Structures are given as C-alpha cells and as structure tokens.
mmCIF file of N, CA and C in Angstrom:
data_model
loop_
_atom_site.group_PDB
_atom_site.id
_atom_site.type_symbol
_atom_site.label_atom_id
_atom_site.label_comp_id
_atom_site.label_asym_id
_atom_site.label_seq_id
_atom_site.Cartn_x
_atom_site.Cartn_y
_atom_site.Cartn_z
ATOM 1 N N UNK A 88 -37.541 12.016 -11.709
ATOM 2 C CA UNK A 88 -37.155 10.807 -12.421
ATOM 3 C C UNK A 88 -36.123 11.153 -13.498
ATOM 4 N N UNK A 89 -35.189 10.341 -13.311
ATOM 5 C CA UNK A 89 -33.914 10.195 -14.514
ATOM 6 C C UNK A 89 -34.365 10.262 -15.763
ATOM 7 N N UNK A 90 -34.186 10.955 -16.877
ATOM 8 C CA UNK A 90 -34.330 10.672 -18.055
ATOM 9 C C UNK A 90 -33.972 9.912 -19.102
ATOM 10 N N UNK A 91 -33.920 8.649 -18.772
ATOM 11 C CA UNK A 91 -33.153 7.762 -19.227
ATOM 12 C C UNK A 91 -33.329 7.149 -20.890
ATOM 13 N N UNK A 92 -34.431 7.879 -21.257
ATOM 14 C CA UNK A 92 -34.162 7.605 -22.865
ATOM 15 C C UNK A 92 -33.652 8.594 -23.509
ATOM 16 N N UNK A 93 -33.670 10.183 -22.972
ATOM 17 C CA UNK A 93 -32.813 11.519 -23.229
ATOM 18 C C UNK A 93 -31.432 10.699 -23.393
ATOM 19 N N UNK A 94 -30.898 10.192 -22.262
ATOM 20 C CA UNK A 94 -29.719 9.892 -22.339
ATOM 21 C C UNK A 94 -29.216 8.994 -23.004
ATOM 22 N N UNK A 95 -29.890 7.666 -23.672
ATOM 23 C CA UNK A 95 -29.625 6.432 -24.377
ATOM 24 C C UNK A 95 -29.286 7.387 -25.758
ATOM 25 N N UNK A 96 -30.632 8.003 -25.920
ATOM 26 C CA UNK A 96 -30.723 8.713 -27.047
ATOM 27 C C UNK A 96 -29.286 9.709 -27.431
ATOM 28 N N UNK A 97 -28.498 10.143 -26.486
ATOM 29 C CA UNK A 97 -27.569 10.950 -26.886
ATOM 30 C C UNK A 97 -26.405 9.703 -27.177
ATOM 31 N N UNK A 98 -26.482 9.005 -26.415
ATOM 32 C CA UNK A 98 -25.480 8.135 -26.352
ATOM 33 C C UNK A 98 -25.186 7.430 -27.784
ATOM 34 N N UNK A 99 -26.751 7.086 -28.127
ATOM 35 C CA UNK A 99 -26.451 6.314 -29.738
ATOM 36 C C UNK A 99 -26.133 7.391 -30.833
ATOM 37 N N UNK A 100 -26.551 8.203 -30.437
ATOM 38 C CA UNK A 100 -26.466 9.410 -31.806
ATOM 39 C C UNK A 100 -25.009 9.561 -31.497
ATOM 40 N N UNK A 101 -24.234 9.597 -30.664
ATOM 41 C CA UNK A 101 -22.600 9.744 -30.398
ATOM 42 C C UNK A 101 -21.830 8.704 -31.414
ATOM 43 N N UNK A 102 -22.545 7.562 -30.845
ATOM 44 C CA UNK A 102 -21.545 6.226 -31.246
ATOM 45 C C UNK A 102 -22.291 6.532 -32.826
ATOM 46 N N UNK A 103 -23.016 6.647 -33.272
ATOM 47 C CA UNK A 103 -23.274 6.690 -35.284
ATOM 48 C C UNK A 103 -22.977 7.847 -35.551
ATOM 49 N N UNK A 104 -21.810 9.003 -34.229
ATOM 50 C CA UNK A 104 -21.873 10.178 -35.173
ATOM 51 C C UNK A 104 -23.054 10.769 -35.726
ATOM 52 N N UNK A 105 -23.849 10.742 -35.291
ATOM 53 C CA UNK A 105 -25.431 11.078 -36.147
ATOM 54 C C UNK A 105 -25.872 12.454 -35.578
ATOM 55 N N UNK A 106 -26.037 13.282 -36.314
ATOM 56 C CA UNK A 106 -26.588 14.997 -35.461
ATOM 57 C C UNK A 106 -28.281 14.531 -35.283
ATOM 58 N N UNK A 107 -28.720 15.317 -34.346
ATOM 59 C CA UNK A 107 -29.693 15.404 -33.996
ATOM 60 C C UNK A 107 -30.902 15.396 -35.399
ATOM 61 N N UNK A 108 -30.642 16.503 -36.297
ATOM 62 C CA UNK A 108 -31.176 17.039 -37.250
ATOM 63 C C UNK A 108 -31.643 15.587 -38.556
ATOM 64 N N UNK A 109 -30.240 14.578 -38.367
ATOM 65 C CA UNK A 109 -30.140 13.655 -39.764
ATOM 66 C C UNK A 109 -31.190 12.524 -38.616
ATOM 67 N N UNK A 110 -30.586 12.658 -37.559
ATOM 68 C CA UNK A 110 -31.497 11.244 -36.850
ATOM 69 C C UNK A 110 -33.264 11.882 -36.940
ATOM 70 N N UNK A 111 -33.875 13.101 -36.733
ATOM 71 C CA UNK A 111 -35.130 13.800 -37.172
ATOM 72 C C UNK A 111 -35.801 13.168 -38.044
ATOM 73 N N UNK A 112 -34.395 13.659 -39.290
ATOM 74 C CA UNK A 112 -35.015 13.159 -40.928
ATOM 75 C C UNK A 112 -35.491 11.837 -40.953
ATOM 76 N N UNK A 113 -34.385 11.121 -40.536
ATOM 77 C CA UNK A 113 -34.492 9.605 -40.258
ATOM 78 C C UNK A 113 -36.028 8.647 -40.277
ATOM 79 N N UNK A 114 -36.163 9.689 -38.863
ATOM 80 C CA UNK A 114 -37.932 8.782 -38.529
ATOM 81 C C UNK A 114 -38.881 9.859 -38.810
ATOM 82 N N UNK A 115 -38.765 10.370 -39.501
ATOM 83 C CA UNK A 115 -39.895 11.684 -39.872
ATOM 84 C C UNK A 115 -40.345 12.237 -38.320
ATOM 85 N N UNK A 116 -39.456 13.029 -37.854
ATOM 86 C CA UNK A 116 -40.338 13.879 -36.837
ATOM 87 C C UNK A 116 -39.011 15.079 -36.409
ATOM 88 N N UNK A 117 -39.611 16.149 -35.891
ATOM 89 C CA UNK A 117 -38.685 17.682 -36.200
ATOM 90 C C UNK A 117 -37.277 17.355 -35.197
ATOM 91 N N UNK A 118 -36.321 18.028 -35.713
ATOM 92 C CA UNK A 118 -35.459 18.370 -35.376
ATOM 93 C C UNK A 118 -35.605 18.980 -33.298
ATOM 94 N N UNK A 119 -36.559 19.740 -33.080
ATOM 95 C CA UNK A 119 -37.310 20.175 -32.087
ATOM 96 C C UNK A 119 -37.266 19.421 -30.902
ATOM 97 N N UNK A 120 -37.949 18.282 -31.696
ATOM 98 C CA UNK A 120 -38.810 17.268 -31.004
ATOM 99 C C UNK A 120 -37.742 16.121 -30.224
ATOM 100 N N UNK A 121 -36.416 15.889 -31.410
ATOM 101 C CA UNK A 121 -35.508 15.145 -30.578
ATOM 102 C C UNK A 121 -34.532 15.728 -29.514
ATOM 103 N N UNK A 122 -34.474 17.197 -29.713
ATOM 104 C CA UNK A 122 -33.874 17.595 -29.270
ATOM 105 C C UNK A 122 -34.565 17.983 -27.233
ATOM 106 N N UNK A 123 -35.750 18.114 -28.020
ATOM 107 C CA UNK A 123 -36.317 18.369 -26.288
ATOM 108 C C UNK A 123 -36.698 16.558 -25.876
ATOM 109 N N UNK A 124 -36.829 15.584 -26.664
ATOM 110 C CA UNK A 124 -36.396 14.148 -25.685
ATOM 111 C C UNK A 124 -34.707 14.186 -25.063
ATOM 112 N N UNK A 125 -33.573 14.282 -26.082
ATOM 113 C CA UNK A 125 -32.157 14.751 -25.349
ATOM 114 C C UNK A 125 -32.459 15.320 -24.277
ATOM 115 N N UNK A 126 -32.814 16.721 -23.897
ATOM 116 C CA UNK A 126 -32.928 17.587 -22.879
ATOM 117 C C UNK A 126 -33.559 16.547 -21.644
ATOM 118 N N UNK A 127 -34.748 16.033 -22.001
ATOM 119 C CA UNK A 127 -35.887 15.597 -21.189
ATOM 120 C C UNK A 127 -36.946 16.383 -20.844
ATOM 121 N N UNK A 128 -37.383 17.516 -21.560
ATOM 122 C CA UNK A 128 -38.351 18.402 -21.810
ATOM 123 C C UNK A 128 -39.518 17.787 -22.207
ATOM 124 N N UNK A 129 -39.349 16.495 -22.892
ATOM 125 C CA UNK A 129 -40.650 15.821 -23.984
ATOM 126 C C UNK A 129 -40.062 14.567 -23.447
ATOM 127 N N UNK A 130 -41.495 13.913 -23.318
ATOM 128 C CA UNK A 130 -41.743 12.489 -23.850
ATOM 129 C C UNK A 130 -41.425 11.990 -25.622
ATOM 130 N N UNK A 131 -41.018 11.191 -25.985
ATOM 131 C CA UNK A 131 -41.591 10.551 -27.357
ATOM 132 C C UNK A 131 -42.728 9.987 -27.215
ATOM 133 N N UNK A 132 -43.794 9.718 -27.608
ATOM 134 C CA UNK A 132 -44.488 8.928 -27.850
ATOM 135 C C UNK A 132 -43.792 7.422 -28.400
ATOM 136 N N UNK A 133 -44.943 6.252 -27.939
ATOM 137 C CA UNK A 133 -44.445 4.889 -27.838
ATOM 138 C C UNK A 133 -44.010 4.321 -29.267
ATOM 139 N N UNK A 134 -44.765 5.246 -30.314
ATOM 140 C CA UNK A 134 -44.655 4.725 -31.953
ATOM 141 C C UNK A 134 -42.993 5.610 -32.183
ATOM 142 N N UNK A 135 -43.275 6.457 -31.779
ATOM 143 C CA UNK A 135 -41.431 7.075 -31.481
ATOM 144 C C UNK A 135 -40.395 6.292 -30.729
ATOM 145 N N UNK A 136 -40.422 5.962 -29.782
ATOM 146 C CA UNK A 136 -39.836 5.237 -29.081
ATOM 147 C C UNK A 136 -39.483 3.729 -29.717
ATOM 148 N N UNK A 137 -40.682 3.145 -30.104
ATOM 149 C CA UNK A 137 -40.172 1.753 -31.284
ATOM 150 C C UNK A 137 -39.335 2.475 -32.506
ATOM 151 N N UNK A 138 -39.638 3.187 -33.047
ATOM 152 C CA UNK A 138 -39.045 4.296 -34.273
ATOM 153 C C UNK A 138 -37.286 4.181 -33.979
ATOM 154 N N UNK A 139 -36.986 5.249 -33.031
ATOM 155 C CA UNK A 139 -35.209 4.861 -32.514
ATOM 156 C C UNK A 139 -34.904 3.709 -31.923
ATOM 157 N N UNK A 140 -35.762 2.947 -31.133
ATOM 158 C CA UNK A 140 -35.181 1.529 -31.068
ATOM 159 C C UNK A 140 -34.403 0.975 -32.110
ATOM 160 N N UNK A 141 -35.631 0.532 -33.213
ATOM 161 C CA UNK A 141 -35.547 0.127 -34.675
ATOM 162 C C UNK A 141 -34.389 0.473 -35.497
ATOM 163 N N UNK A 142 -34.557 1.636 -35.823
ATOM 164 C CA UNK A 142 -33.238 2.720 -36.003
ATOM 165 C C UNK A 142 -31.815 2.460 -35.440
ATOM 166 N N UNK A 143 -31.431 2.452 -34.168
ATOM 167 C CA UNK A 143 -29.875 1.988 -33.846
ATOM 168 C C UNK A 143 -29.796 0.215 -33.743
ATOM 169 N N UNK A 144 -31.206 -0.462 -33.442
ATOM 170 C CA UNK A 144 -30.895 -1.792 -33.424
ATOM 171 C C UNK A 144 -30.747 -2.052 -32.272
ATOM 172 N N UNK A 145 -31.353 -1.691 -31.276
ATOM 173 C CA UNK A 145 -31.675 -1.868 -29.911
ATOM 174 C C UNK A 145 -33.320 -2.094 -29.093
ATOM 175 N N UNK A 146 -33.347 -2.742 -28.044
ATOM 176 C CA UNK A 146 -34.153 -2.917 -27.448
ATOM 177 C C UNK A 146 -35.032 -1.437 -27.284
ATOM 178 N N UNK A 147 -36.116 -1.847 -27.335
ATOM 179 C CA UNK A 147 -36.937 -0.348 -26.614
ATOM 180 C C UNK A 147 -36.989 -0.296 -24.736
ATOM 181 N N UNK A 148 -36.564 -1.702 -24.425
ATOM 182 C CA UNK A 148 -36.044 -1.885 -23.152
ATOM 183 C C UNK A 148 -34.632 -1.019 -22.492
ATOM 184 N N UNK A 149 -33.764 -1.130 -23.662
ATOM 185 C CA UNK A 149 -32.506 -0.525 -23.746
ATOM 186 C C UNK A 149 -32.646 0.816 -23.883
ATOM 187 N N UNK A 150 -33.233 1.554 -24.861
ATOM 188 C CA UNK A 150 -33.353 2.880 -25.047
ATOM 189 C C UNK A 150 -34.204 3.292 -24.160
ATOM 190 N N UNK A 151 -34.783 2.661 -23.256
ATOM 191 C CA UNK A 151 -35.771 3.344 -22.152
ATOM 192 C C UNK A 151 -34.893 3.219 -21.080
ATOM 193 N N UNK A 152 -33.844 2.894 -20.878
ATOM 194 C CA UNK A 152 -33.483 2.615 -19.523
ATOM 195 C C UNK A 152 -33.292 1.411 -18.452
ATOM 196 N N UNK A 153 -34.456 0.561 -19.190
ATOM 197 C CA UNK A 153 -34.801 -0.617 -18.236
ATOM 198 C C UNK A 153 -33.802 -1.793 -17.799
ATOM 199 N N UNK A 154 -33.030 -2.075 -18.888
ATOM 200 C CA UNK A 154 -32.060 -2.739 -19.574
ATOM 201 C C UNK A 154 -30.951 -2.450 -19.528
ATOM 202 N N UNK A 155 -29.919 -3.484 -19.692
ATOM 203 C CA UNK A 155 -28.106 -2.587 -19.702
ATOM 204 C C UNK A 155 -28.216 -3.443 -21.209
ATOM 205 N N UNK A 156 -29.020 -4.136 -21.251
ATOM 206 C CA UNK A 156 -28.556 -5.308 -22.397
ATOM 207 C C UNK A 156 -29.441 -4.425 -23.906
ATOM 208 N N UNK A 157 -28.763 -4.250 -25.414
ATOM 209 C CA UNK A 157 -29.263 -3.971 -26.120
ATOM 210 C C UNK A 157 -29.833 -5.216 -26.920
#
C-alpha cells in the first residue's frame, strides 16, 4: 500500500518551507517520528494525524490520501 500521508506530509512541509524538525516542535512529537511517517516506516497515530491536518489547514481526508480536495 501507497503511503499516502508520508507523501501529503512532504508535500505540505515543501509548500510552508517547514523542516521536518520545526513541523516536530510544532505538534509536540520527535523529530524521528515525522521523519519515519515521510519515509512510511510509521504510522501516526489518529490524534497525530488530526494534529497535521489542523496544522496546514487541511482535511484529514486530504492528508490521508482519500481526497484530492483540501
């Protein structure tokens, strides 16, 4: 299966310019942790997943993949 919030996820951190490390700080969780969702190594958890939704201002539909529409 496609990793399709790895990839939303790189995509928004592109368009805000945002490093991995400041988007971490952001929602309180490690540097590590976003970096192995990018990869697709890790799941986020669902309270994570609302977390970067929230954060760029997008659907959790959108950042999962499901969606073209934010």
């Amino acid at each position: 299966m496609k990793n399709q919030f790895g990839e939303r996820l790189k995509e928004l951190l592109a368009e805000k310019n945002l490093s991995v490390n400041k988007f971490a700080e952001k929602i309180d969780v490690s540097p590590s942790a976003v970096s192995a969702w990018c990869r697709g190594l890790k799941q986020p958890t669902a309270d994570n997943i609302i977390l970067a939704a929230e954060f760029f201002g997008v659907s959790t539909d959108y950042i999962l993949g499901v969606s073209e529409y934010r």
